[in-house]
């Protein structure tokens, strides 16, 4: 029977309680992985906490959750606390790339704390969340019915997020050309996207957007056949809801939650043992084929043709 330490940090009782779970196996992978994927979920969080925050990493072309953290809120200071504790627990943690969602507090926290530790990071926001932000704005503007029932309209909306696959230097000009080709009903959506992700036009150029192009652009990652989104991470968050943690927030008790993630950690340990023994150590054919197709399509796209983005 394994007796690995699993509770790595507990701040103690109080309104700002923070708890971090991770095994020795997971921490070793965290130290070695160059790219981490980070996401939060609120659906299976014990009643006294606000969210479950997970850090995932790649080990021999397989994605694993490496850290489970229960957070009291989503403020920048809280994200800074968890990063500081992880640096203390895992001092060799030195990722080259951190993939996060479009949450300014988390982005600022990772940038501030890890840069103070003289770690050079490349921050990449998740394409999945870029798409979601466009979809949320569609609903907010009352365009959901048109999106669901008009295929041409939906096609135009989907092309907005496709700007992420252009070379960063081409995004601004292509956005302007795309803007002029769209029907007036989409102007508010395009204005939102411009202000948030590109920067509004000014006499001397563009304003600084809330999320710079370099943060959400996926061109080079796709050319390199890198993982495009947090699909594996999102799938993991669905897995505990459906099969690991059998009850949902706010009814989830802390005891049930801990028991569930301990079972999940044991499952992860078994998968790592299999990989180390030579089983499933290569990326699946489906993943490789997908990466190849995306790379080829990105290389061949010409989004500045007279008919707009295609």
Tab-separated table of C-alpha atoms in Angstrom:
chain	number	residue	atom	x	y	z
A	1	UNK	CA	0.000	0.000	0.000
A	2	UNK	CA	1.289	3.479	-0.923
A	3	UNK	CA	1.802	6.052	1.810
A	4	UNK	CA	2.648	9.131	-0.252
A	5	UNK	CA	1.975	12.511	1.274
A	6	UNK	CA	-1.064	13.946	-0.486
A	7	UNK	CA	-2.039	17.011	1.554
A	8	UNK	CA	0.747	19.440	0.654
A	9	UNK	CA	-0.635	22.623	2.227
A	10	UNK	CA	-3.498	23.659	4.505
A	11	UNK	CA	-3.734	27.287	5.562
A	12	UNK	CA	-6.010	26.373	8.472
A	13	UNK	CA	-9.598	27.370	9.323
A	14	UNK	CA	-10.995	30.734	8.361
A	15	UNK	CA	-12.728	32.567	5.547
A	16	UNK	CA	-9.590	32.529	3.376
A	17	UNK	CA	-8.782	28.841	3.754
A	18	UNK	CA	-6.642	27.384	0.963
A	19	UNK	CA	-5.765	23.690	0.566
A	20	UNK	CA	-3.369	22.066	-1.916
A	21	UNK	CA	-3.332	18.347	-2.759
A	22	UNK	CA	-0.656	16.594	-4.820
A	23	UNK	CA	1.292	13.334	-4.605
A	24	UNK	CA	5.043	12.808	-4.876
A	25	UNK	CA	4.538	11.433	-8.404
A	26	UNK	CA	2.549	14.464	-9.431
A	27	UNK	CA	5.021	16.944	-7.960
A	28	UNK	CA	7.907	15.254	-9.769
A	29	UNK	CA	6.077	15.612	-13.081
A	30	UNK	CA	5.232	19.220	-12.222
A	31	UNK	CA	8.927	19.961	-11.720
A	32	UNK	CA	9.859	18.388	-15.042
A	33	UNK	CA	7.039	19.547	-17.314
A	34	UNK	CA	7.711	22.543	-19.546
A	35	UNK	CA	4.074	23.353	-20.282
A	36	UNK	CA	1.230	23.551	-17.776
A	37	UNK	CA	-2.492	23.974	-18.334
A	38	UNK	CA	-4.581	25.627	-15.649
A	39	UNK	CA	-8.322	25.749	-15.148
A	40	UNK	CA	-10.960	26.095	-12.466
A	41	UNK	CA	-14.361	24.572	-11.862
A	42	UNK	CA	-17.143	25.423	-9.453
A	43	UNK	CA	-19.402	22.397	-9.961
A	44	UNK	CA	-17.798	19.917	-7.565
A	45	UNK	CA	-16.388	22.308	-4.987
A	46	UNK	CA	-17.077	21.547	-1.301
A	47	UNK	CA	-19.550	23.944	0.244
A	48	UNK	CA	-16.989	25.943	2.236
A	49	UNK	CA	-14.856	26.722	-0.834
A	50	UNK	CA	-15.393	28.784	-3.971
A	51	UNK	CA	-13.610	26.763	-6.656
A	52	UNK	CA	-11.448	23.764	-7.436
A	53	UNK	CA	-8.321	24.947	-9.241
A	54	UNK	CA	-6.266	22.364	-11.103
A	55	UNK	CA	-2.849	22.452	-12.716
A	56	UNK	CA	-2.240	19.898	-15.462
A	57	UNK	CA	0.991	18.907	-17.150
A	58	UNK	CA	2.239	16.688	-19.959
A	59	UNK	CA	4.194	13.526	-19.159
A	60	UNK	CA	5.396	11.495	-22.143
A	61	UNK	CA	2.680	12.979	-24.359
A	62	UNK	CA	-0.062	12.253	-21.827
A	63	UNK	CA	-1.963	14.936	-19.925
A	64	UNK	CA	-2.372	14.526	-16.163
A	65	UNK	CA	-3.806	16.685	-13.370
A	66	UNK	CA	-0.875	17.394	-11.067
A	67	UNK	CA	-2.258	19.771	-8.451
A	68	UNK	CA	-5.719	20.054	-6.907
A	69	UNK	CA	-6.286	23.277	-4.980
A	70	UNK	CA	-9.392	24.434	-3.130
A	71	UNK	CA	-9.670	28.216	-3.206
A	72	UNK	CA	-11.929	30.582	-1.229
A	73	UNK	CA	-12.391	33.074	-4.080
A	74	UNK	CA	-10.987	34.194	-7.435
A	75	UNK	CA	-9.012	37.273	-6.404
A	76	UNK	CA	-5.482	37.951	-7.602
A	77	UNK	CA	-4.094	37.782	-4.076
A	78	UNK	CA	-5.483	34.250	-3.711
A	79	UNK	CA	-3.875	33.093	-6.940
A	80	UNK	CA	-0.624	34.645	-5.740
A	81	UNK	CA	-0.913	32.669	-2.498
A	82	UNK	CA	-1.274	29.344	-4.278
A	83	UNK	CA	1.614	30.086	-6.647
A	84	UNK	CA	3.866	31.103	-3.760
A	85	UNK	CA	3.020	27.914	-1.887
A	86	UNK	CA	3.675	25.780	-4.974
A	87	UNK	CA	7.053	27.439	-5.497
A	88	UNK	CA	7.836	26.642	-1.855
A	89	UNK	CA	6.624	23.027	-2.155
A	90	UNK	CA	8.159	22.472	-5.577
A	91	UNK	CA	11.191	24.816	-5.869
A	92	UNK	CA	12.363	23.327	-9.183
A	93	UNK	CA	9.073	24.159	-10.887
A	94	UNK	CA	10.138	26.131	-13.963
A	95	UNK	CA	7.595	25.855	-16.809
A	96	UNK	CA	8.317	27.555	-20.096
A	97	UNK	CA	4.654	27.955	-20.988
A	98	UNK	CA	1.554	28.492	-18.878
A	99	UNK	CA	-1.843	28.103	-20.509
A	100	UNK	CA	-4.684	29.816	-18.659
A	101	UNK	CA	-8.197	31.008	-19.321
A	102	UNK	CA	-9.192	34.642	-19.840
A	103	UNK	CA	-9.127	35.624	-16.185
A	104	UNK	CA	-7.107	38.759	-15.617
A	105	UNK	CA	-6.531	38.108	-11.907
A	106	UNK	CA	-4.956	34.706	-12.563
A	107	UNK	CA	-2.860	35.960	-15.475
A	108	UNK	CA	-1.531	38.865	-13.408
A	109	UNK	CA	-0.759	36.593	-10.465
A	110	UNK	CA	1.251	34.080	-12.480
A	111	UNK	CA	3.090	36.827	-14.299
A	112	UNK	CA	3.946	38.755	-11.151
A	113	UNK	CA	4.958	35.924	-8.831
A	114	UNK	CA	6.880	33.799	-11.307
A	115	UNK	CA	8.666	36.723	-12.917
A	116	UNK	CA	9.807	37.800	-9.460
A	117	UNK	CA	11.362	34.350	-9.219
A	118	UNK	CA	13.207	35.171	-12.479
A	119	UNK	CA	11.311	32.564	-14.443
A	120	UNK	CA	10.648	33.530	-18.027
A	121	UNK	CA	7.180	32.469	-19.062
A	122	UNK	CA	5.144	32.470	-22.214
A	123	UNK	CA	1.473	32.951	-21.342
A	124	UNK	CA	-1.102	31.542	-23.691
A	125	UNK	CA	-4.791	31.907	-23.029
A	126	UNK	CA	-7.064	29.070	-24.003
A	127	UNK	CA	-8.744	29.108	-27.419
A	128	UNK	CA	-11.671	27.302	-25.824
A	129	UNK	CA	-12.270	30.331	-23.618
A	130	UNK	CA	-11.845	32.741	-26.515
A	131	UNK	CA	-14.665	30.945	-28.301
A	132	UNK	CA	-16.756	30.974	-25.145
A	133	UNK	CA	-16.320	34.710	-24.679
A	134	UNK	CA	-17.626	35.312	-28.199
A	135	UNK	CA	-20.566	32.986	-27.555
A	136	UNK	CA	-21.439	34.733	-24.289
A	137	UNK	CA	-21.439	38.095	-26.043
A	138	UNK	CA	-23.698	36.687	-28.767
A	139	UNK	CA	-26.227	35.756	-26.083
A	140	UNK	CA	-25.828	39.080	-24.287
A	141	UNK	CA	-26.592	40.946	-27.522
A	142	UNK	CA	-29.739	38.876	-28.100
A	143	UNK	CA	-28.305	37.128	-31.155
A	144	UNK	CA	-28.586	33.550	-29.915
A	145	UNK	CA	-31.639	32.753	-32.050
A	146	UNK	CA	-29.956	34.052	-35.201
A	147	UNK	CA	-26.820	32.075	-34.383
A	148	UNK	CA	-28.750	28.840	-33.881
A	149	UNK	CA	-31.039	29.163	-36.892
A	150	UNK	CA	-29.040	31.019	-39.546
A	151	UNK	CA	-26.030	29.025	-40.743
A	152	UNK	CA	-24.510	31.989	-42.605
A	153	UNK	CA	-24.785	34.143	-39.508
A	154	UNK	CA	-23.209	31.416	-37.359
A	155	UNK	CA	-20.412	31.035	-39.894
A	156	UNK	CA	-19.591	34.737	-39.657
A	157	UNK	CA	-19.592	34.607	-35.854
A	158	UNK	CA	-17.290	31.589	-35.785
A	159	UNK	CA	-14.808	33.335	-38.061
A	160	UNK	CA	-14.206	35.972	-35.395
A	161	UNK	CA	-12.417	33.522	-33.094
A	162	UNK	CA	-10.593	32.122	-36.144
A	163	UNK	CA	-8.502	35.301	-36.103
A	164	UNK	CA	-6.483	33.478	-33.446
A	165	UNK	CA	-4.879	31.354	-36.169
A	166	UNK	CA	-3.426	34.274	-38.106
A	167	UNK	CA	0.113	35.419	-37.588
A	168	UNK	CA	-0.005	38.038	-34.798
A	169	UNK	CA	1.252	40.767	-37.121
A	170	UNK	CA	-1.677	40.154	-39.492
A	171	UNK	CA	-4.535	40.167	-36.980
A	172	UNK	CA	-5.189	43.910	-36.833
A	173	UNK	CA	-5.346	44.512	-40.594
A	174	UNK	CA	-7.376	41.388	-41.269
A	175	UNK	CA	-9.795	42.318	-38.514
A	176	UNK	CA	-10.397	45.688	-40.201
A	177	UNK	CA	-11.079	44.040	-43.560
A	178	UNK	CA	-13.291	41.426	-41.949
A	179	UNK	CA	-15.223	44.130	-40.082
A	180	UNK	CA	-16.178	45.851	-43.332
A	181	UNK	CA	-17.428	42.612	-44.879
A	182	UNK	CA	-19.937	41.786	-42.138
A	183	UNK	CA	-23.615	42.778	-41.842
A	184	UNK	CA	-24.422	45.707	-39.490
A	185	UNK	CA	-26.079	43.388	-36.958
A	186	UNK	CA	-22.634	42.021	-36.041
A	187	UNK	CA	-21.051	45.436	-35.479
A	188	UNK	CA	-21.608	45.430	-31.664
A	189	UNK	CA	-20.006	41.988	-31.420
A	190	UNK	CA	-17.038	43.100	-33.488
A	191	UNK	CA	-16.701	46.275	-31.402
A	192	UNK	CA	-16.570	44.154	-28.250
A	193	UNK	CA	-13.947	41.835	-29.739
A	194	UNK	CA	-11.861	44.761	-30.951
A	195	UNK	CA	-11.876	46.573	-27.601
A	196	UNK	CA	-11.208	43.400	-25.603
A	197	UNK	CA	-8.732	41.485	-27.751
A	198	UNK	CA	-7.218	43.811	-30.357
A	199	UNK	CA	-7.500	47.384	-29.116
A	200	UNK	CA	-9.737	50.162	-30.392
A	201	UNK	CA	-8.511	52.453	-33.121
A	202	UNK	CA	-6.794	55.682	-32.029
A	203	UNK	CA	-5.236	58.498	-34.105
A	204	UNK	CA	-1.779	57.148	-33.300
A	205	UNK	CA	-2.579	53.441	-33.589
A	206	UNK	CA	-4.568	51.143	-31.312
A	207	UNK	CA	-5.371	51.256	-27.626
A	208	UNK	CA	-4.039	48.520	-25.367
A	209	UNK	CA	-6.612	45.700	-25.267
A	210	UNK	CA	-7.616	43.905	-22.093
A	211	UNK	CA	-6.082	40.707	-23.500
A	212	UNK	CA	-3.205	41.349	-25.960
A	213	UNK	CA	-3.025	39.450	-29.245
A	214	UNK	CA	0.120	37.612	-28.145
A	215	UNK	CA	-1.834	36.099	-25.264
A	216	UNK	CA	-4.572	34.410	-27.289
A	217	UNK	CA	-2.920	33.910	-30.666
A	218	UNK	CA	-2.608	30.232	-31.632
A	219	UNK	CA	-0.744	30.463	-34.964
A	220	UNK	CA	2.701	29.277	-33.888
A	221	UNK	CA	1.317	26.669	-31.511
A	222	UNK	CA	-0.713	25.187	-34.351
A	223	UNK	CA	2.224	25.215	-36.768
A	224	UNK	CA	4.232	23.407	-34.082
A	225	UNK	CA	1.421	20.861	-33.664
A	226	UNK	CA	1.141	21.892	-30.015
A	227	UNK	CA	-2.012	21.308	-28.026
A	228	UNK	CA	-4.482	23.940	-29.219
A	229	UNK	CA	-6.836	24.162	-26.253
A	230	UNK	CA	-7.441	22.882	-22.799
A	231	UNK	CA	-9.627	20.098	-24.210
A	232	UNK	CA	-7.878	17.491	-22.068
A	233	UNK	CA	-8.271	19.717	-19.029
A	234	UNK	CA	-11.913	20.447	-19.794
A	235	UNK	CA	-12.523	16.726	-20.266
A	236	UNK	CA	-10.982	16.029	-16.871
A	237	UNK	CA	-13.343	18.512	-15.229
A	238	UNK	CA	-16.255	16.644	-16.800
A	239	UNK	CA	-14.903	13.287	-15.650
A	240	UNK	CA	-15.047	13.880	-11.875
A	241	UNK	CA	-18.504	15.391	-12.182
A	242	UNK	CA	-19.829	12.345	-13.990
A	243	UNK	CA	-17.882	9.484	-12.493
A	244	UNK	CA	-15.468	10.424	-9.718
A	245	UNK	CA	-17.282	12.929	-7.530
A	246	UNK	CA	-20.878	11.773	-7.506
A	247	UNK	CA	-22.464	14.876	-6.013
A	248	UNK	CA	-22.366	18.503	-7.009
A	249	UNK	CA	-21.755	21.821	-5.326
A	250	UNK	CA	-23.115	23.021	-2.924
A	251	UNK	CA	-23.945	19.596	-1.500
A	252	UNK	CA	-20.425	18.185	-1.879
A	253	UNK	CA	-18.892	17.613	1.543
A	254	UNK	CA	-15.170	18.071	2.106
A	255	UNK	CA	-14.821	14.438	3.190
A	256	UNK	CA	-16.447	13.094	0.028
A	257	UNK	CA	-14.363	15.447	-2.086
A	258	UNK	CA	-11.059	14.370	-0.503
A	259	UNK	CA	-11.952	10.698	-0.833
A	260	UNK	CA	-12.806	11.254	-4.500
A	261	UNK	CA	-9.592	13.026	-5.453
A	262	UNK	CA	-7.570	10.414	-3.550
A	263	UNK	CA	-9.159	7.800	-5.800
A	264	UNK	CA	-8.355	10.002	-8.775
A	265	UNK	CA	-4.736	10.319	-7.667
A	266	UNK	CA	-4.507	6.538	-7.374
A	267	UNK	CA	-5.849	6.242	-10.923
A	268	UNK	CA	-3.217	8.743	-12.101
A	269	UNK	CA	-0.488	6.770	-10.319
A	270	UNK	CA	-1.575	3.584	-12.099
A	271	UNK	CA	-1.506	5.344	-15.465
A	272	UNK	CA	2.002	6.665	-14.799
A	273	UNK	CA	3.177	3.165	-13.846
A	274	UNK	CA	1.774	1.830	-17.124
A	275	UNK	CA	3.489	4.567	-19.122
A	276	UNK	CA	6.799	3.926	-17.367
A	277	UNK	CA	6.392	0.258	-18.256
A	278	UNK	CA	6.080	1.162	-21.932
A	279	UNK	CA	2.309	1.146	-22.337
A	280	UNK	CA	0.605	4.028	-24.155
A	281	UNK	CA	3.772	6.095	-24.067
A	282	UNK	CA	3.188	7.599	-27.518
A	283	UNK	CA	0.506	10.152	-28.431
A	284	UNK	CA	-2.589	8.581	-29.906
A	285	UNK	CA	-3.003	8.419	-33.667
A	286	UNK	CA	-6.103	10.575	-33.328
A	287	UNK	CA	-4.101	13.305	-31.577
A	288	UNK	CA	-1.238	13.153	-34.064
A	289	UNK	CA	-3.599	13.238	-37.046
A	290	UNK	CA	-5.442	16.181	-35.547
A	291	UNK	CA	-2.256	18.121	-34.930
A	292	UNK	CA	-1.036	17.444	-38.458
A	293	UNK	CA	-4.340	18.549	-39.998
A	294	UNK	CA	-4.392	21.776	-37.971
A	295	UNK	CA	-0.807	22.560	-38.892
A	296	UNK	CA	-1.436	21.973	-42.579
A	297	UNK	CA	-4.621	24.038	-42.589
A	298	UNK	CA	-2.980	26.941	-40.772
A	299	UNK	CA	-0.031	26.945	-43.143
A	300	UNK	CA	-2.371	27.078	-46.133
A	301	UNK	CA	-4.864	29.671	-44.872
A	302	UNK	CA	-4.866	33.013	-46.621
A	303	UNK	CA	-7.229	35.161	-44.619
A	304	UNK	CA	-6.669	38.352	-46.542
A	305	UNK	CA	-8.401	37.396	-49.747
A	306	UNK	CA	-10.983	39.694	-51.244
A	307	UNK	CA	-13.849	37.587	-49.935
A	308	UNK	CA	-12.703	38.015	-46.334
A	309	UNK	CA	-11.722	35.337	-43.873
A	310	UNK	CA	-12.328	31.864	-45.245
